[in-house]
Amino acid sequence: MASTKAKAVAGGGALALAIGIITLFEGNVPDTYLDPIGIPTVCVGHTGSDVKMGQKKTAQECKALLSADLQVAWEAQARCLVNPEGLEPWTRAAFASFTFNVGVDAFCRSTLVRLANQGRIPEACREILRWTKAAGKELKGLIRRREAEYRLCLGEAF
């Protein structure tokens, strides 16, 4: 059984990886914009009822939003996965990026979670590749993101 310190280090590494991949694909735009399907978005992919067109955020506000949004994705793992601490840091990071993008409900109801909870991690990772559409339209950006998340999930370079 891993020590508390080892778990904390692994968790921190997973968070750093998650921030990296999320920022790579979301970018960091302080001015509110419409995402590819028309959802008002600000900073690092932050959406929600608090986002209004015309807003501009500071770097500190963007950092706080990313932290809060990532916390939501992290808590979804704790709620929906049987043993998230038992996953490799890179797998947790990929799942966090995926959850950040598709939302907690979609993550928790997904075949990915069912397979992960059965210990079928490579198959769970493969499920990421199926999520390339937004509003019924396949997006090239999502195809690239899912390929990177899939490779990260398996511990490969992307």
mmCIF file of N, CA and C in Angstrom, residues 25-147:
data_model
loop_
_atom_site.group_PDB
_atom_site.id
_atom_site.type_symbol
_atom_site.label_atom_id
_atom_site.label_comp_id
_atom_site.label_asym_id
_atom_site.label_seq_id
_atom_site.Cartn_x
_atom_site.Cartn_y
_atom_site.Cartn_z
ATOM 1 N N PHE A 25 -5.200 22.259 -24.939
ATOM 2 C CA PHE A 25 -6.334 22.177 -25.850
ATOM 3 C C PHE A 25 -7.372 23.283 -25.667
ATOM 4 N N GLU A 26 -7.472 23.836 -24.487
ATOM 5 C CA GLU A 26 -8.444 24.907 -24.254
ATOM 6 C C GLU A 26 -7.861 26.284 -24.554
ATOM 7 N N GLY A 27 -6.549 26.434 -24.364
ATOM 8 C CA GLY A 27 -5.954 27.755 -24.434
ATOM 9 C C GLY A 27 -6.305 28.533 -23.180
ATOM 10 N N ASN A 28 -5.882 29.788 -23.139
ATOM 11 C CA ASN A 28 -6.219 30.650 -22.002
ATOM 12 C C ASN A 28 -6.570 32.018 -22.571
ATOM 13 N N VAL A 29 -7.862 32.243 -22.715
ATOM 14 C CA VAL A 29 -8.373 33.464 -23.341
ATOM 15 C C VAL A 29 -9.127 34.265 -22.287
ATOM 16 N N PRO A 30 -8.593 35.416 -21.875
ATOM 17 C CA PRO A 30 -9.229 36.185 -20.802
ATOM 18 C C PRO A 30 -10.526 36.876 -21.213
ATOM 19 N N ASP A 31 -10.745 37.055 -22.517
ATOM 20 C CA ASP A 31 -11.977 37.675 -23.017
ATOM 21 C C ASP A 31 -12.983 36.584 -23.367
ATOM 22 N N THR A 32 -14.222 36.775 -22.985
ATOM 23 C CA THR A 32 -15.257 35.787 -23.271
ATOM 24 C C THR A 32 -15.412 35.611 -24.785
ATOM 25 N N TYR A 33 -15.550 34.363 -25.197
ATOM 26 C CA TYR A 33 -15.727 34.030 -26.612
ATOM 27 C C TYR A 33 -16.741 32.894 -26.709
ATOM 28 N N LEU A 34 -17.208 32.641 -27.904
ATOM 29 C CA LEU A 34 -18.106 31.512 -28.127
ATOM 30 C C LEU A 34 -17.267 30.327 -28.591
ATOM 31 N N ASP A 35 -17.458 29.185 -27.938
ATOM 32 C CA ASP A 35 -16.731 27.983 -28.350
ATOM 33 C C ASP A 35 -17.305 27.485 -29.687
ATOM 34 N N PRO A 36 -16.762 26.403 -30.251
ATOM 35 C CA PRO A 36 -17.211 25.950 -31.574
ATOM 36 C C PRO A 36 -18.703 25.638 -31.695
ATOM 37 N N ILE A 37 -19.381 25.414 -30.565
ATOM 38 C CA ILE A 37 -20.823 25.160 -30.664
ATOM 39 C C ILE A 37 -21.642 26.286 -30.040
ATOM 40 N N GLY A 38 -21.005 27.439 -29.822
ATOM 41 C CA GLY A 38 -21.726 28.625 -29.399
ATOM 42 C C GLY A 38 -21.911 28.830 -27.908
ATOM 43 N N ILE A 39 -21.141 28.132 -27.092
ATOM 44 C CA ILE A 39 -21.241 28.280 -25.635
ATOM 45 C C ILE A 39 -20.272 29.377 -25.178
ATOM 46 N N PRO A 40 -20.770 30.395 -24.447
ATOM 47 C CA PRO A 40 -19.864 31.418 -23.916
ATOM 48 C C PRO A 40 -18.809 30.779 -23.011
ATOM 49 N N THR A 41 -17.554 31.125 -23.276
ATOM 50 C CA THR A 41 -16.409 30.506 -22.617
ATOM 51 C C THR A 41 -15.401 31.596 -22.287
ATOM 52 N N VAL A 42 -14.668 31.410 -21.196
ATOM 53 C CA VAL A 42 -13.638 32.372 -20.810
ATOM 54 C C VAL A 42 -12.477 31.619 -20.172
ATOM 55 N N CYS A 43 -11.325 32.233 -20.222
ATOM 56 C CA CYS A 43 -10.106 31.696 -19.603
ATOM 57 C C CYS A 43 -9.755 30.337 -20.188
ATOM 58 N N VAL A 44 -9.540 29.351 -19.333
ATOM 59 C CA VAL A 44 -9.143 28.015 -19.780
ATOM 60 C C VAL A 44 -10.386 27.134 -19.859
ATOM 61 N N GLY A 45 -11.195 27.387 -20.895
ATOM 62 C CA GLY A 45 -12.365 26.553 -21.139
ATOM 63 C C GLY A 45 -13.461 26.637 -20.104
ATOM 64 N N HIS A 46 -13.514 27.724 -19.345
ATOM 65 C CA HIS A 46 -14.543 27.839 -18.309
ATOM 66 C C HIS A 46 -15.873 28.229 -18.939
ATOM 67 N N THR A 47 -16.893 27.441 -18.651
ATOM 68 C CA THR A 47 -18.251 27.710 -19.110
ATOM 69 C C THR A 47 -19.167 27.691 -17.894
ATOM 70 N N GLY A 48 -20.374 28.107 -18.068
ATOM 71 C CA GLY A 48 -21.331 28.054 -16.970
ATOM 72 C C GLY A 48 -22.190 29.292 -16.962
ATOM 73 N N SER A 49 -23.138 29.291 -16.039
ATOM 74 C CA SER A 49 -24.093 30.396 -15.968
ATOM 75 C C SER A 49 -23.425 31.703 -15.545
ATOM 76 N N ASP A 50 -22.220 31.639 -14.980
ATOM 77 C CA ASP A 50 -21.508 32.847 -14.572
ATOM 78 C C ASP A 50 -20.742 33.505 -15.712
ATOM 79 N N VAL A 51 -20.714 32.872 -16.892
ATOM 80 C CA VAL A 51 -19.973 33.408 -18.033
ATOM 81 C C VAL A 51 -20.926 34.183 -18.937
ATOM 82 N N LYS A 52 -20.583 35.434 -19.155
ATOM 83 C CA LYS A 52 -21.391 36.315 -20.003
ATOM 84 C C LYS A 52 -20.484 36.938 -21.056
ATOM 85 N N MET A 53 -21.006 37.110 -22.245
ATOM 86 C CA MET A 53 -20.251 37.761 -23.299
ATOM 87 C C MET A 53 -19.867 39.164 -22.840
ATOM 88 N N GLY A 54 -18.657 39.585 -23.215
ATOM 89 C CA GLY A 54 -18.162 40.900 -22.846
ATOM 90 C C GLY A 54 -17.302 40.910 -21.598
ATOM 91 N N GLN A 55 -17.236 39.793 -20.884
ATOM 92 C CA GLN A 55 -16.402 39.726 -19.684
ATOM 93 C C GLN A 55 -14.928 39.637 -20.067
ATOM 94 N N LYS A 56 -14.088 40.147 -19.201
ATOM 95 C CA LYS A 56 -12.640 39.994 -19.327
ATOM 96 C C LYS A 56 -12.120 39.640 -17.943
ATOM 97 N N LYS A 57 -11.326 38.609 -17.867
ATOM 98 C CA LYS A 57 -10.795 38.131 -16.587
ATOM 99 C C LYS A 57 -9.303 38.440 -16.488
ATOM 100 N N THR A 58 -8.834 38.591 -15.269
ATOM 101 C CA THR A 58 -7.402 38.760 -15.023
ATOM 102 C C THR A 58 -6.743 37.380 -15.027
ATOM 103 N N ALA A 59 -5.426 37.381 -15.088
ATOM 104 C CA ALA A 59 -4.683 36.113 -15.029
ATOM 105 C C ALA A 59 -4.998 35.378 -13.731
ATOM 106 N N GLN A 60 -5.101 36.098 -12.640
ATOM 107 C CA GLN A 60 -5.403 35.486 -11.338
ATOM 108 C C GLN A 60 -6.807 34.885 -11.332
ATOM 109 N N GLU A 61 -7.772 35.594 -11.925
ATOM 110 C CA GLU A 61 -9.136 35.070 -12.004
ATOM 111 C C GLU A 61 -9.177 33.807 -12.863
ATOM 112 N N CYS A 62 -8.429 33.813 -13.968
ATOM 113 C CA CYS A 62 -8.384 32.624 -14.830
ATOM 114 C C CYS A 62 -7.782 31.430 -14.090
ATOM 115 N N LYS A 63 -6.737 31.685 -13.336
ATOM 116 C CA LYS A 63 -6.103 30.614 -12.554
ATOM 117 C C LYS A 63 -7.083 30.042 -11.534
ATOM 118 N N ALA A 64 -7.835 30.914 -10.881
ATOM 119 C CA ALA A 64 -8.812 30.469 -9.877
ATOM 120 C C ALA A 64 -9.943 29.666 -10.527
ATOM 121 N N LEU A 65 -10.406 30.106 -11.697
ATOM 122 C CA LEU A 65 -11.458 29.361 -12.394
ATOM 123 C C LEU A 65 -10.967 27.979 -12.805
ATOM 124 N N LEU A 66 -9.747 27.902 -13.331
ATOM 125 C CA LEU A 66 -9.195 26.606 -13.731
ATOM 126 C C LEU A 66 -9.077 25.690 -12.520
ATOM 127 N N SER A 67 -8.598 26.225 -11.423
ATOM 128 C CA SER A 67 -8.453 25.426 -10.208
ATOM 129 C C SER A 67 -9.805 24.880 -9.749
ATOM 130 N N ALA A 68 -10.815 25.731 -9.735
ATOM 131 C CA ALA A 68 -12.150 25.301 -9.305
ATOM 132 C C ALA A 68 -12.736 24.272 -10.273
ATOM 133 N N ASP A 69 -12.577 24.504 -11.570
ATOM 134 C CA ASP A 69 -13.110 23.572 -12.564
ATOM 135 C C ASP A 69 -12.401 22.221 -12.493
ATOM 136 N N LEU A 70 -11.101 22.257 -12.285
ATOM 137 C CA LEU A 70 -10.350 21.010 -12.175
ATOM 138 C C LEU A 70 -10.728 20.267 -10.902
ATOM 139 N N GLN A 71 -11.013 20.992 -9.843
ATOM 140 C CA GLN A 71 -11.459 20.362 -8.594
ATOM 141 C C GLN A 71 -12.765 19.599 -8.813
ATOM 142 N N VAL A 72 -13.668 20.170 -9.592
ATOM 143 C CA VAL A 72 -14.932 19.498 -9.913
ATOM 144 C C VAL A 72 -14.655 18.192 -10.660
ATOM 145 N N ALA A 73 -13.750 18.237 -11.636
ATOM 146 C CA ALA A 73 -13.400 17.026 -12.392
ATOM 147 C C ALA A 73 -12.744 15.987 -11.488
ATOM 148 N N TRP A 74 -11.899 16.455 -10.571
ATOM 149 C CA TRP A 74 -11.211 15.550 -9.637
ATOM 150 C C TRP A 74 -12.216 14.887 -8.691
ATOM 151 N N GLU A 75 -13.164 15.681 -8.194
ATOM 152 C CA GLU A 75 -14.184 15.135 -7.295
ATOM 153 C C GLU A 75 -15.082 14.126 -8.008
ATOM 154 N N ALA A 76 -15.291 14.303 -9.297
ATOM 155 C CA ALA A 76 -16.079 13.333 -10.067
ATOM 156 C C ALA A 76 -15.395 11.978 -10.059
ATOM 157 N N GLN A 77 -14.071 11.961 -10.135
ATOM 158 C CA GLN A 77 -13.350 10.690 -10.069
ATOM 159 C C GLN A 77 -13.578 10.034 -8.710
ATOM 160 N N ALA A 78 -13.499 10.828 -7.668
ATOM 161 C CA ALA A 78 -13.702 10.281 -6.322
ATOM 162 C C ALA A 78 -15.111 9.722 -6.161
ATOM 163 N N ARG A 79 -16.082 10.367 -6.789
ATOM 164 C CA ARG A 79 -17.474 9.949 -6.664
ATOM 165 C C ARG A 79 -17.818 8.762 -7.563
ATOM 166 N N CYS A 80 -17.247 8.706 -8.755
ATOM 167 C CA CYS A 80 -17.718 7.739 -9.754
ATOM 168 C C CYS A 80 -16.788 6.553 -9.982
ATOM 169 N N LEU A 81 -15.535 6.684 -9.606
ATOM 170 C CA LEU A 81 -14.597 5.581 -9.788
ATOM 171 C C LEU A 81 -14.427 4.825 -8.470
ATOM 172 N N VAL A 82 -14.325 3.517 -8.563
ATOM 173 C CA VAL A 82 -14.190 2.666 -7.383
ATOM 174 C C VAL A 82 -12.885 2.948 -6.642
ATOM 175 N N ASN A 83 -11.784 3.096 -7.371
ATOM 176 C CA ASN A 83 -10.487 3.277 -6.728
ATOM 177 C C ASN A 83 -9.625 4.256 -7.534
ATOM 178 N N PRO A 84 -9.996 5.536 -7.553
ATOM 179 C CA PRO A 84 -9.209 6.475 -8.363
ATOM 180 C C PRO A 84 -7.758 6.593 -7.904
ATOM 181 N N GLU A 85 -7.510 6.456 -6.610
ATOM 182 C CA GLU A 85 -6.140 6.556 -6.101
ATOM 183 C C GLU A 85 -5.268 5.416 -6.610
ATOM 184 N N GLY A 86 -5.884 4.317 -7.022
ATOM 185 C CA GLY A 86 -5.133 3.184 -7.544
ATOM 186 C C GLY A 86 -4.730 3.337 -8.999
ATOM 187 N N LEU A 87 -5.229 4.371 -9.651
ATOM 188 C CA LEU A 87 -4.881 4.606 -11.051
ATOM 189 C C LEU A 87 -3.526 5.289 -11.161
ATOM 190 N N GLU A 88 -2.868 5.066 -12.271
ATOM 191 C CA GLU A 88 -1.615 5.772 -12.537
ATOM 192 C C GLU A 88 -1.902 7.265 -12.659
ATOM 193 N N PRO A 89 -0.959 8.120 -12.284
ATOM 194 C CA PRO A 89 -1.187 9.568 -12.372
ATOM 195 C C PRO A 89 -1.578 10.033 -13.775
ATOM 196 N N TRP A 90 -0.967 9.455 -14.795
ATOM 197 C CA TRP A 90 -1.283 9.862 -16.165
ATOM 198 C C TRP A 90 -2.698 9.463 -16.559
ATOM 199 N N THR A 91 -3.179 8.345 -16.041
ATOM 200 C CA THR A 91 -4.552 7.931 -16.324
ATOM 201 C C THR A 91 -5.530 8.876 -15.639
ATOM 202 N N ARG A 92 -5.253 9.213 -14.394
ATOM 203 C CA ARG A 92 -6.114 10.178 -13.678
ATOM 204 C C ARG A 92 -6.119 11.519 -14.387
ATOM 205 N N ALA A 93 -4.961 11.945 -14.888
ATOM 206 C CA ALA A 93 -4.879 13.230 -15.599
ATOM 207 C C ALA A 93 -5.724 13.195 -16.867
ATOM 208 N N ALA A 94 -5.639 12.099 -17.607
ATOM 209 C CA ALA A 94 -6.440 11.971 -18.833
ATOM 210 C C ALA A 94 -7.928 11.967 -18.502
ATOM 211 N N PHE A 95 -8.313 11.251 -17.461
ATOM 212 C CA PHE A 95 -9.719 11.221 -17.047
ATOM 213 C C PHE A 95 -10.179 12.613 -16.590
ATOM 214 N N ALA A 96 -9.300 13.357 -15.927
ATOM 215 C CA ALA A 96 -9.656 14.704 -15.478
ATOM 216 C C ALA A 96 -9.862 15.633 -16.665
ATOM 217 N N SER A 97 -8.981 15.563 -17.654
ATOM 218 C CA SER A 97 -9.128 16.386 -18.856
ATOM 219 C C SER A 97 -10.424 16.039 -19.582
ATOM 220 N N PHE A 98 -10.682 14.759 -19.702
ATOM 221 C CA PHE A 98 -11.902 14.285 -20.356
ATOM 222 C C PHE A 98 -13.138 14.805 -19.613
ATOM 223 N N THR A 99 -13.142 14.670 -18.288
ATOM 224 C CA THR A 99 -14.271 15.115 -17.474
ATOM 225 C C THR A 99 -14.442 16.624 -17.559
ATOM 226 N N PHE A 100 -13.344 17.354 -17.504
ATOM 227 C CA PHE A 100 -13.360 18.806 -17.635
ATOM 228 C C PHE A 100 -14.090 19.196 -18.921
ATOM 229 N N ASN A 101 -13.870 18.439 -19.980
ATOM 230 C CA ASN A 101 -14.426 18.774 -21.286
ATOM 231 C C ASN A 101 -15.856 18.290 -21.483
ATOM 232 N N VAL A 102 -16.179 17.078 -21.054
ATOM 233 C CA VAL A 102 -17.524 16.526 -21.326
ATOM 234 C C VAL A 102 -18.505 16.755 -20.188
ATOM 235 N N GLY A 103 -18.000 17.052 -19.004
ATOM 236 C CA GLY A 103 -18.857 17.272 -17.852
ATOM 237 C C GLY A 103 -18.939 16.057 -16.945
ATOM 238 N N VAL A 104 -19.262 16.321 -15.705
ATOM 239 C CA VAL A 104 -19.302 15.290 -14.664
ATOM 240 C C VAL A 104 -20.364 14.234 -14.965
ATOM 241 N N ASP A 105 -21.571 14.648 -15.323
ATOM 242 C CA ASP A 105 -22.640 13.678 -15.563
ATOM 243 C C ASP A 105 -22.288 12.723 -16.687
ATOM 244 N N ALA A 106 -21.778 13.265 -17.789
ATOM 245 C CA ALA A 106 -21.399 12.409 -18.923
ATOM 246 C C ALA A 106 -20.283 11.451 -18.519
ATOM 247 N N PHE A 107 -19.298 11.954 -17.777
ATOM 248 C CA PHE A 107 -18.206 11.099 -17.314
ATOM 249 C C PHE A 107 -18.745 9.972 -16.448
ATOM 250 N N CYS A 108 -19.535 10.314 -15.443
ATOM 251 C CA CYS A 108 -19.993 9.314 -14.480
ATOM 252 C C CYS A 108 -20.904 8.260 -15.103
ATOM 253 N N ARG A 109 -21.634 8.617 -16.134
ATOM 254 C CA ARG A 109 -22.536 7.666 -16.807
ATOM 255 C C ARG A 109 -21.859 6.896 -17.937
ATOM 256 N N SER A 110 -20.604 7.188 -18.210
ATOM 257 C CA SER A 110 -19.936 6.653 -19.397
ATOM 258 C C SER A 110 -19.501 5.186 -19.256
ATOM 259 N N THR A 111 -19.353 4.567 -20.402
ATOM 260 C CA THR A 111 -18.776 3.223 -20.470
ATOM 261 C C THR A 111 -17.340 3.261 -19.970
ATOM 262 N N LEU A 112 -16.660 4.370 -20.172
ATOM 263 C CA LEU A 112 -15.294 4.536 -19.685
ATOM 264 C C LEU A 112 -15.235 4.251 -18.179
ATOM 265 N N VAL A 113 -16.139 4.850 -17.423
ATOM 266 C CA VAL A 113 -16.159 4.645 -15.972
ATOM 267 C C VAL A 113 -16.499 3.195 -15.640
ATOM 268 N N ARG A 114 -17.468 2.634 -16.331
ATOM 269 C CA ARG A 114 -17.837 1.240 -16.069
ATOM 270 C C ARG A 114 -16.637 0.318 -16.277
ATOM 271 N N LEU A 115 -15.905 0.514 -17.373
ATOM 272 C CA LEU A 115 -14.737 -0.321 -17.659
ATOM 273 C C LEU A 115 -13.615 -0.078 -16.641
ATOM 274 N N ALA A 116 -13.383 1.176 -16.291
ATOM 275 C CA ALA A 116 -12.348 1.486 -15.302
ATOM 276 C C ALA A 116 -12.676 0.827 -13.961
ATOM 277 N N ASN A 117 -13.949 0.852 -13.596
ATOM 278 C CA ASN A 117 -14.352 0.242 -12.330
ATOM 279 C C ASN A 117 -14.246 -1.273 -12.349
ATOM 280 N N GLN A 118 -14.178 -1.850 -13.535
ATOM 281 C CA GLN A 118 -13.945 -3.295 -13.670
ATOM 282 C C GLN A 118 -12.456 -3.606 -13.763
ATOM 283 N N GLY A 119 -11.619 -2.574 -13.684
ATOM 284 C CA GLY A 119 -10.176 -2.764 -13.779
ATOM 285 C C GLY A 119 -9.674 -2.907 -15.198
ATOM 286 N N ARG A 120 -10.499 -2.602 -16.149
ATOM 287 C CA ARG A 120 -10.162 -2.744 -17.576
ATOM 288 C C ARG A 120 -9.680 -1.396 -18.120
ATOM 289 N N ILE A 121 -8.543 -0.954 -17.612
ATOM 290 C CA ILE A 121 -8.053 0.396 -17.878
ATOM 291 C C ILE A 121 -7.727 0.639 -19.355
ATOM 292 N N PRO A 122 -7.002 -0.246 -20.049
ATOM 293 C CA PRO A 122 -6.750 0.036 -21.470
ATOM 294 C C PRO A 122 -8.049 0.191 -22.274
ATOM 295 N N GLU A 123 -9.044 -0.615 -21.958
ATOM 296 C CA GLU A 123 -10.333 -0.491 -22.652
ATOM 297 C C GLU A 123 -11.039 0.806 -22.267
ATOM 298 N N ALA A 124 -10.931 1.180 -20.991
ATOM 299 C CA ALA A 124 -11.523 2.439 -20.546
ATOM 300 C C ALA A 124 -10.870 3.604 -21.285
ATOM 301 N N CYS A 125 -9.563 3.564 -21.389
ATOM 302 C CA CYS A 125 -8.844 4.620 -22.109
ATOM 303 C C CYS A 125 -9.302 4.696 -23.563
ATOM 304 N N ARG A 126 -9.503 3.567 -24.176
ATOM 305 C CA ARG A 126 -9.939 3.533 -25.580
ATOM 306 C C ARG A 126 -11.291 4.218 -25.762
ATOM 307 N N GLU A 127 -12.130 4.172 -24.750
ATOM 308 C CA GLU A 127 -13.447 4.820 -24.826
ATOM 309 C C GLU A 127 -13.336 6.326 -25.057
ATOM 310 N N ILE A 128 -12.257 6.925 -24.593
ATOM 311 C CA ILE A 128 -12.049 8.362 -24.785
ATOM 312 C C ILE A 128 -12.157 8.726 -26.263
ATOM 313 N N LEU A 129 -11.648 7.860 -27.121
ATOM 314 C CA LEU A 129 -11.607 8.140 -28.564
ATOM 315 C C LEU A 129 -12.987 8.253 -29.193
ATOM 316 N N ARG A 130 -14.009 7.779 -28.510
ATOM 317 C CA ARG A 130 -15.372 7.814 -29.060
ATOM 318 C C ARG A 130 -16.025 9.189 -28.926
ATOM 319 N N TRP A 131 -15.493 10.061 -28.104
ATOM 320 C CA TRP A 131 -16.124 11.327 -27.749
ATOM 321 C C TRP A 131 -15.548 12.483 -28.575
ATOM 322 N N THR A 132 -15.846 12.496 -29.850
ATOM 323 C CA THR A 132 -15.275 13.501 -30.754
ATOM 324 C C THR A 132 -16.321 14.446 -31.337
ATOM 325 N N LYS A 133 -17.544 14.387 -30.818
ATOM 326 C CA LYS A 133 -18.615 15.234 -31.338
ATOM 327 C C LYS A 133 -19.097 16.208 -30.279
ATOM 328 N N ALA A 134 -19.510 17.379 -30.758
ATOM 329 C CA ALA A 134 -20.155 18.383 -29.912
ATOM 330 C C ALA A 134 -21.385 18.842 -30.675
ATOM 331 N N ALA A 135 -22.519 18.815 -30.022
ATOM 332 C CA ALA A 135 -23.799 19.167 -30.658
ATOM 333 C C ALA A 135 -24.001 18.352 -31.934
ATOM 334 N N GLY A 136 -23.577 17.072 -31.887
ATOM 335 C CA GLY A 136 -23.780 16.165 -33.005
ATOM 336 C C GLY A 136 -22.805 16.316 -34.156
ATOM 337 N N LYS A 137 -21.856 17.232 -34.033
ATOM 338 C CA LYS A 137 -20.906 17.495 -35.109
ATOM 339 C C LYS A 137 -19.506 17.075 -34.683
ATOM 340 N N GLU A 138 -18.847 16.268 -35.516
ATOM 341 C CA GLU A 138 -17.476 15.869 -35.201
ATOM 342 C C GLU A 138 -16.548 17.064 -35.417
ATOM 343 N N LEU A 139 -15.695 17.310 -34.434
ATOM 344 C CA LEU A 139 -14.791 18.453 -34.480
ATOM 345 C C LEU A 139 -13.343 17.983 -34.522
ATOM 346 N N LYS A 140 -12.559 18.567 -35.438
ATOM 347 C CA LYS A 140 -11.146 18.189 -35.563
ATOM 348 C C LYS A 140 -10.385 18.432 -34.264
ATOM 349 N N GLY A 141 -10.716 19.531 -33.579
ATOM 350 C CA GLY A 141 -10.054 19.817 -32.311
ATOM 351 C C GLY A 141 -10.323 18.745 -31.268
ATOM 352 N N LEU A 142 -11.546 18.225 -31.258
ATOM 353 C CA LEU A 142 -11.870 17.143 -30.314
ATOM 354 C C LEU A 142 -11.182 15.848 -30.705
ATOM 355 N N ILE A 143 -11.048 15.598 -31.986
ATOM 356 C CA ILE A 143 -10.334 14.394 -32.430
ATOM 357 C C ILE A 143 -8.893 14.457 -31.934
ATOM 358 N N ARG A 144 -8.236 15.601 -32.099
ATOM 359 C CA ARG A 144 -6.849 15.758 -31.627
ATOM 360 C C ARG A 144 -6.765 15.646 -30.104
ATOM 361 N N ARG A 145 -7.702 16.281 -29.431
ATOM 362 C CA ARG A 145 -7.698 16.232 -27.962
ATOM 363 C C ARG A 145 -7.891 14.806 -27.471
ATOM 364 N N ARG A 146 -8.847 14.099 -28.022
ATOM 365 C CA ARG A 146 -9.118 12.729 -27.566
ATOM 366 C C ARG A 146 -7.935 11.805 -27.838
ATOM 367 N N GLU A 147 -7.257 11.998 -28.961
ATOM 368 C CA GLU A 147 -6.067 11.187 -29.238
ATOM 369 C C GLU A 147 -4.998 11.452 -28.180
#
